[in-house]
Amino acid sequence: MASILPIVLHPDERLRRVTSKIELVRIASDELQLLCDTMVATMYADDGIGLAAPQVGFDGRLIVIGKNALNGQKSDLIIFNPELSSYSLNTTFDEEGCLSVPGILGEVERHVSVTLSGVNRNGTSISLTLTDFAARVAQHECDHLNGVLFIDRARAIHPSQQRGKL
Ligand code: CO
């Protein structure tokens, strides 16, 4: 049974590490399979739509993106060692927040589309092109793996009662 972990909050230094790549042979381990379930459960418990492993204190390259961010996808996306490529030239600003930075929103420029590649929880390589909000979430979560927070990129940062979901 997956538990729910507390979200690591800014300015905790664990949010500022460049996280380690995960060895593919470890993906099938009970530890990492449970971590997948725990991250998904934690994301939903906090009304989030994306979560990166450093946000639950795990030093490893793993992100989850909720299916509601993914047009037409029937299940949540769980990706080990995610890589972004094929960034669109087009960019867009939109309001963004983060589960780890409560009480603040800001406008962040992101590429409109990106290709997200990596390995799913079954150890299978996957690659998909994401656009708009899904692309934004992927860029935000991959930033977390490199110790980058949206507040590093945002303009017009402002306090908000609304909780960030990424
Ligand atoms: Co975040």
Coordinates of N, CA and C and ligand atoms in Angstrom, one line a residue:
M1 N 0.9 -1.2 0.0 CA 0.0 0.0 0.0 C 0.9 1.2 0.0
A2 N 0.6 2.1 -1.0 CA 1.5 3.3 -1.1 C 1.1 4.2 0.0
S3 N 2.1 4.8 0.6 CA 1.9 5.8 1.6 C 2.0 7.2 1.0
I4 N 1.7 8.2 1.8 CA 1.8 9.6 1.3 C 3.0 10.2 2.1
L5 N 3.8 10.9 1.3 CA 5.0 11.5 1.9 C 4.8 13.0 2.0
P6 N 5.4 13.6 3.0 CA 5.4 15.1 3.1 C 6.2 15.7 1.9
I7 N 5.7 16.8 1.4 CA 6.3 17.5 0.3 C 7.5 18.3 0.9
V8 N 8.7 18.1 0.3 CA 9.8 18.9 0.6 C 9.6 20.4 0.2
L9 N 9.8 21.3 1.1 CA 9.5 22.7 0.8 C 10.7 23.6 0.6
H10 N 10.6 24.5 -0.4 CA 11.6 25.5 -0.5 C 11.7 26.3 0.8
P11 N 12.9 26.6 1.3 CA 14.2 26.5 0.7 C 15.1 25.3 1.0
D12 N 14.5 24.2 1.2 CA 15.2 22.9 1.6 C 16.2 22.7 0.5
E13 N 17.5 22.4 0.9 CA 18.5 22.2 -0.1 C 18.4 21.0 -0.9
R14 N 17.5 20.0 -0.5 CA 17.3 18.8 -1.3 C 16.6 19.2 -2.6
L15 N 16.0 20.3 -2.7 CA 15.4 20.8 -3.9 C 16.4 21.4 -4.9
R16 N 17.6 21.6 -4.4 CA 18.6 22.3 -5.2 C 19.7 21.3 -5.8
R17 N 19.5 20.0 -5.5 CA 20.6 19.1 -6.0 C 20.3 18.8 -7.5
V18 N 21.4 18.5 -8.2 CA 21.2 17.8 -9.5 C 21.1 16.3 -9.1
T19 N 19.9 15.7 -9.4 CA 19.7 14.3 -8.9 C 20.4 13.3 -9.8
S20 N 20.6 12.1 -9.1 CA 21.3 11.1 -9.8 C 20.5 10.3 -10.8
K21 N 21.1 9.8 -11.8 CA 20.4 8.9 -12.7 C 20.1 7.6 -12.0
I22 N 19.0 6.9 -12.4 CA 18.6 5.7 -11.8 C 19.1 4.5 -12.7
E23 N 19.8 3.6 -12.1 CA 20.2 2.4 -12.8 C 19.0 1.6 -13.3
L24 N 19.0 1.2 -14.5 CA 17.8 0.6 -15.1 C 17.5 -0.7 -14.3
V25 N 18.5 -1.4 -13.9 CA 18.2 -2.7 -13.2 C 17.5 -2.5 -11.9
R26 N 17.5 -1.3 -11.3 CA 16.9 -1.0 -10.1 C 15.4 -0.7 -10.2
I27 N 14.9 -0.5 -11.5 CA 13.5 0.0 -11.6 C 12.5 -1.1 -11.1
A28 N 12.9 -2.3 -11.3 CA 12.0 -3.4 -10.9 C 12.0 -3.7 -9.4
S29 N 12.9 -3.0 -8.7 CA 13.0 -3.3 -7.3 C 11.7 -2.9 -6.5
D30 N 11.5 -3.5 -5.4 CA 10.3 -3.2 -4.6 C 10.4 -1.7 -4.2
E31 N 11.6 -1.3 -3.9 CA 11.8 0.1 -3.4 C 11.3 1.1 -4.5
L32 N 11.7 0.9 -5.7 CA 11.4 1.9 -6.7 C 9.9 1.7 -7.2
Q33 N 9.5 0.5 -7.2 CA 8.0 0.3 -7.6 C 7.1 1.0 -6.6
L34 N 7.5 0.8 -5.3 CA 6.7 1.5 -4.3 C 6.8 3.0 -4.3
L35 N 8.0 3.5 -4.7 CA 8.2 4.9 -4.8 C 7.3 5.5 -5.9
C36 N 7.1 4.7 -7.0 CA 6.2 5.2 -8.1 C 4.8 5.4 -7.5
D37 N 4.3 4.3 -6.8 CA 3.0 4.4 -6.2 C 2.9 5.5 -5.2
T38 N 3.9 5.7 -4.4 CA 3.9 6.7 -3.4 C 3.9 8.1 -4.0
M39 N 4.7 8.3 -5.0 CA 4.7 9.6 -5.7 C 3.4 10.0 -6.3
V40 N 2.7 9.0 -6.9 CA 1.4 9.2 -7.5 C 0.4 9.5 -6.4
A41 N 0.4 8.7 -5.3 CA -0.5 9.0 -4.2 C -0.3 10.3 -3.6
T42 N 1.0 10.7 -3.4 CA 1.3 12.0 -2.8 C 0.9 13.1 -3.7
M43 N 1.1 13.0 -5.0 CA 0.7 14.0 -5.9 C -0.8 14.3 -5.8
Y44 N -1.6 13.2 -5.8 CA -3.1 13.4 -5.8 C -3.5 13.8 -4.4
A45 N -2.8 13.4 -3.3 CA -3.2 13.8 -2.0 C -3.1 15.3 -1.8
D46 N -2.1 15.9 -2.6 CA -1.9 17.3 -2.5 C -2.5 18.1 -3.6
D47 N -3.4 17.4 -4.3 CA -4.1 18.1 -5.4 C -3.2 18.5 -6.5
G48 N -2.1 17.8 -6.7 CA -1.1 18.1 -7.7 C -1.4 17.5 -9.0
I49 N -0.6 17.9 -10.0 CA -0.7 17.3 -11.4 C 0.6 16.9 -11.9
G50 N 1.6 17.1 -11.1 CA 3.0 16.6 -11.5 C 3.8 16.6 -10.3
L51 N 4.8 15.7 -10.2 CA 5.7 15.6 -9.0 C 7.0 15.0 -9.5
A52 N 8.1 15.6 -8.9 CA 9.4 15.1 -9.2 C 10.0 14.5 -7.9
A53 N 10.8 13.5 -8.0 CA 11.4 12.7 -6.8 C 12.0 13.6 -5.8
P54 N 12.7 14.7 -6.1 CA 13.3 15.5 -5.0 C 12.2 16.1 -4.1
Q55 N 11.0 16.2 -4.6 CA 10.0 16.8 -3.8 C 9.5 15.9 -2.7
V56 N 9.8 14.6 -2.8 CA 9.6 13.7 -1.7 C 10.9 13.3 -1.1
G57 N 12.0 14.0 -1.4 CA 13.2 13.8 -0.7 C 14.1 12.6 -1.3
F58 N 13.7 12.2 -2.5 CA 14.4 11.1 -3.1 C 15.4 11.6 -4.1
D59 N 16.7 11.2 -4.0 CA 17.7 11.7 -4.9 C 17.8 10.7 -6.1
G60 N 16.9 11.0 -7.1 CA 16.9 10.1 -8.3 C 16.0 10.8 -9.3
R61 N 16.3 10.4 -10.6 CA 15.7 11.1 -11.7 C 14.4 10.3 -12.0
L62 N 13.3 10.7 -11.4 CA 12.0 10.1 -11.6 C 10.9 11.2 -11.5
I63 N 10.0 11.3 -12.5 CA 8.9 12.2 -12.4 C 7.6 11.5 -12.7
V64 N 6.5 12.1 -12.2 CA 5.2 11.6 -12.5 C 4.4 12.8 -13.0
I65 N 3.5 12.5 -14.0 CA 2.6 13.6 -14.5 C 1.2 13.0 -14.5
G66 N 0.3 13.7 -13.9 CA -1.1 13.2 -13.8 C -1.8 13.1 -15.1
K67 N -2.6 12.1 -15.3 CA -3.3 11.9 -16.6 C -4.1 13.1 -17.0
N68 N -4.6 13.9 -16.0 CA -5.4 15.1 -16.3 C -4.6 16.2 -17.1
A69 N -3.3 16.1 -17.0 CA -2.5 17.0 -17.7 C -2.2 16.5 -19.2
L70 N -2.6 15.3 -19.4 CA -2.2 14.6 -20.7 C -3.4 14.4 -21.5
N71 N -3.6 15.1 -22.5 CA -4.8 15.0 -23.3 C -4.9 13.6 -23.9
G72 N -6.0 12.9 -23.5 CA -6.3 11.6 -24.1 C -5.6 10.5 -23.4
Q73 N -4.7 10.7 -22.5 CA -4.0 9.6 -21.9 C -4.9 9.0 -20.8
K74 N -4.9 7.7 -20.7 CA -5.8 7.1 -19.7 C -5.1 6.8 -18.4
S75 N -3.7 6.9 -18.4 CA -3.1 6.7 -17.1 C -2.0 7.7 -16.8
D76 N -1.6 7.8 -15.6 CA -0.6 8.8 -15.2 C 0.7 8.3 -15.8
L77 N 1.6 9.3 -16.1 CA 2.9 9.0 -16.7 C 3.9 9.0 -15.6
I78 N 4.7 7.9 -15.6 CA 5.7 7.7 -14.6 C 7.0 7.5 -15.4
I79 N 8.0 8.4 -15.3 CA 9.1 8.3 -16.2 C 10.4 8.4 -15.4
F80 N 11.3 7.3 -15.6 CA 12.6 7.3 -15.0 C 13.6 8.0 -16.0
N81 N 14.5 8.7 -15.4 CA 15.6 9.3 -16.3 C 15.0 10.1 -17.4
P82 N 14.1 10.9 -17.2 CA 13.5 11.7 -18.3 C 14.5 12.6 -19.0
E83 N 14.3 12.7 -20.3 CA 15.1 13.7 -21.1 C 14.2 14.5 -22.0
L84 N 14.4 15.7 -22.1 CA 13.7 16.6 -23.0 C 14.5 16.8 -24.3
S85 N 13.8 16.9 -25.4 CA 14.5 17.2 -26.7 C 13.4 17.8 -27.6
S86 N 13.9 18.2 -28.8 CA 13.0 18.7 -29.8 C 12.1 19.8 -29.3
Y87 N 12.8 20.8 -28.6 CA 12.0 21.9 -28.1 C 11.5 22.7 -29.2
S88 N 10.2 23.1 -29.1 CA 9.7 24.0 -30.2 C 10.3 25.4 -30.1
L89 N 10.4 26.1 -31.2 CA 10.9 27.5 -31.2 C 9.9 28.4 -30.5
N90 N 8.7 28.0 -30.6 CA 7.6 28.8 -30.0 C 7.6 28.6 -28.5
T91 N 7.5 29.7 -27.8 CA 7.4 29.7 -26.3 C 6.2 30.4 -25.9
T92 N 5.8 30.2 -24.7 CA 4.6 30.9 -24.2 C 4.8 31.1 -22.7
F93 N 4.2 32.2 -22.2 CA 4.2 32.5 -20.8 C 2.9 32.1 -20.2
D94 N 2.9 31.5 -19.0 CA 1.7 31.2 -18.3 C 2.0 31.1 -16.8
E95 N 0.9 31.2 -16.1 CA 1.1 31.2 -14.6 C 1.4 29.8 -14.2
E96 N 2.4 29.7 -13.3 CA 2.8 28.4 -12.8 C 3.0 28.5 -11.3
G97 N 2.8 27.4 -10.6 CA 3.1 27.3 -9.2 C 3.8 25.9 -8.9
C98 N 4.1 25.7 -7.7 CA 4.9 24.5 -7.4 C 4.4 24.0 -6.0
L99 N 4.2 22.7 -5.9 CA 3.8 22.1 -4.6 C 4.9 22.4 -3.5
S100 N 6.1 22.6 -3.9 CA 7.2 22.8 -3.0 C 7.4 24.3 -2.7
V101 N 6.7 25.2 -3.3 CA 6.8 26.6 -3.1 C 5.4 27.2 -2.8
P102 N 4.8 26.9 -1.7 CA 3.4 27.3 -1.5 C 3.3 28.8 -1.4
G103 N 2.1 29.3 -1.8 CA 1.8 30.7 -1.6 C 2.3 31.6 -2.6
I104 N 3.0 31.1 -3.7 CA 3.5 32.0 -4.7 C 3.2 31.4 -6.1
L105 N 2.8 32.3 -7.0 CA 2.7 31.9 -8.4 C 3.5 32.9 -9.2
G106 N 3.8 32.5 -10.4 CA 4.6 33.4 -11.3 C 4.4 33.0 -12.8
E107 N 4.7 34.0 -13.6 CA 4.6 33.7 -15.1 C 5.9 33.1 -15.5
V108 N 5.9 32.0 -16.1 CA 7.1 31.3 -16.6 C 7.0 31.0 -18.1
E109 N 8.1 31.3 -18.8 CA 8.2 31.1 -20.2 C 8.6 29.6 -20.4
R110 N 7.8 28.9 -21.2 CA 8.1 27.5 -21.5 C 8.0 27.3 -23.0
H111 N 8.7 26.3 -23.5 CA 8.5 25.8 -24.9 C 7.1 25.3 -25.1
V112 N 6.4 25.5 -26.2 CA 5.1 25.1 -26.4 C 5.0 23.6 -26.6
S113 N 6.0 23.0 -27.2 CA 6.0 21.6 -27.3 C 7.5 21.0 -27.1
V114 N 7.5 19.8 -26.5 CA 8.8 19.1 -26.3 C 8.6 17.6 -26.5
T115 N 9.7 16.9 -26.7 CA 9.6 15.5 -26.7 C 10.2 15.0 -25.4
L116 N 9.4 14.2 -24.7 CA 9.8 13.6 -23.4 C 10.2 12.2 -23.6
S117 N 11.4 11.8 -23.3 CA 11.8 10.4 -23.4 C 12.3 9.9 -22.1
G118 N 12.3 8.6 -21.9 CA 12.7 8.0 -20.7 C 12.3 6.5 -20.6
V119 N 12.2 6.0 -19.4 CA 11.9 4.6 -19.2 C 10.7 4.5 -18.3
N120 N 9.7 3.7 -18.6 CA 8.5 3.6 -17.7 C 8.8 2.6 -16.6
R121 N 7.8 2.4 -15.8 CA 8.1 1.6 -14.6 C 8.2 0.1 -14.9
N122 N 7.9 -0.3 -16.2 CA 8.1 -1.7 -16.6 C 9.5 -1.8 -17.2
G123 N 10.3 -0.7 -17.3 CA 11.6 -0.8 -17.9 C 11.6 -0.6 -19.4
T124 N 10.5 -0.2 -19.9 CA 10.4 0.0 -21.4 C 10.7 1.5 -21.7
S125 N 11.5 1.7 -22.8 CA 11.8 3.0 -23.2 C 10.6 3.6 -23.9
I126 N 10.3 4.8 -23.6 CA 9.2 5.5 -24.2 C 9.6 6.9 -24.6
S127 N 8.9 7.5 -25.6 CA 9.1 8.8 -26.0 C 7.8 9.4 -26.5
L128 N 7.5 10.5 -26.1 CA 6.2 11.1 -26.5 C 6.4 12.6 -26.7
T129 N 5.6 13.1 -27.6 CA 5.6 14.6 -27.9 C 4.5 15.2 -27.1
L130 N 4.8 16.2 -26.3 CA 3.8 16.8 -25.5 C 3.7 18.3 -25.9
T131 N 2.5 18.8 -25.8 CA 2.2 20.2 -26.2 C 1.5 20.9 -25.0
D132 N 1.6 22.2 -25.1 CA 0.8 23.1 -24.2 C 1.0 22.8 -22.7
F133 N -0.1 22.5 -22.0 CA 0.1 22.3 -20.6 C 0.9 21.1 -20.2
A134 N 0.7 20.0 -21.0 CA 1.5 18.8 -20.7 C 3.0 19.1 -20.9
A135 N 3.4 19.9 -21.9 CA 4.8 20.3 -22.2 C 5.3 21.1 -21.0
R136 N 4.4 22.0 -20.6 CA 4.8 22.9 -19.4 C 5.1 22.0 -18.2
V137 N 4.2 21.1 -17.9 CA 4.4 20.3 -16.7 C 5.7 19.5 -16.8
A138 N 6.0 18.9 -18.0 CA 7.2 18.1 -18.2 C 8.5 19.0 -18.0
Q139 N 8.4 20.2 -18.5 CA 9.6 21.1 -18.4 C 9.8 21.5 -16.9
H140 N 8.7 21.7 -16.2 CA 8.8 22.1 -14.8 C 9.3 20.9 -14.0
E141 N 8.8 19.7 -14.2 CA 9.3 18.5 -13.4 C 10.7 18.2 -13.8
C142 N 11.1 18.3 -15.0 CA 12.5 18.0 -15.4 C 13.4 19.0 -14.7
D143 N 13.0 20.3 -14.7 CA 13.8 21.3 -13.9 C 14.1 20.8 -12.5
H144 N 13.1 20.3 -11.8 CA 13.3 19.8 -10.5 C 14.5 18.8 -10.3
L145 N 14.7 18.0 -11.4 CA 15.8 17.0 -11.3 C 17.1 17.7 -11.4
N146 N 17.1 18.9 -11.9 CA 18.4 19.7 -12.0 C 18.5 20.8 -10.9
G147 N 17.6 20.7 -9.9 CA 17.7 21.6 -8.8 C 17.2 23.0 -9.2
V148 N 16.4 23.1 -10.2 CA 15.9 24.4 -10.7 C 14.4 24.5 -10.3
L149 N 14.0 25.6 -9.7 CA 12.6 25.9 -9.3 C 12.0 26.9 -10.2
F150 N 10.7 26.9 -10.3 CA 10.0 27.9 -11.2 C 10.3 29.3 -10.8
I151 N 10.6 29.6 -9.6 CA 10.9 30.9 -9.1 C 12.2 31.4 -9.7
D152 N 13.0 30.5 -10.1 CA 14.3 30.9 -10.8 C 14.0 31.5 -12.2
R153 N 12.9 31.1 -12.8 CA 12.6 31.5 -14.1 C 11.5 32.5 -14.2
A154 N 10.7 32.6 -13.2 CA 9.4 33.4 -13.3 C 9.6 34.9 -13.3
R155 N 8.7 35.5 -14.0 CA 8.5 36.9 -13.9 C 7.2 37.2 -13.2
A156 N 7.0 38.4 -12.7 CA 5.7 38.7 -12.1 C 5.3 37.7 -11.0
I157 N 6.3 37.4 -10.1 CA 6.0 36.5 -9.0 C 5.1 37.2 -8.0
H158 N 4.0 36.5 -7.6 CA 3.1 37.2 -6.7 C 2.5 36.2 -5.7
P159 N 2.2 36.7 -4.5 CA 1.6 35.8 -3.5 C 0.2 35.3 -4.0
S160 N -0.2 34.1 -3.6 CA -1.5 33.6 -4.0 C -2.0 32.6 -3.0
Q161 N -3.3 32.6 -2.8 CA -3.9 31.6 -1.9 C -3.9 30.3 -2.6
Q162 N -3.9 30.4 -3.9 CA -4.0 29.2 -4.7 C -2.7 28.4 -4.6
R163 N -2.8 27.1 -4.5 CA -1.6 26.2 -4.3 C -1.1 25.8 -5.7
G164 N 0.2 25.9 -5.9 CA 0.8 25.3 -7.1 C 0.5 23.8 -7.2
K165 N 0.5 23.3 -8.4 CA 0.1 21.9 -8.6 C 1.2 21.1 -9.2
L166 N 2.4 21.7 -9.4 CA 3.5 21.0 -10.1 C 4.7 20.7 -9.2
Ligands
CO1 CO 7.3 21.9 -8.7

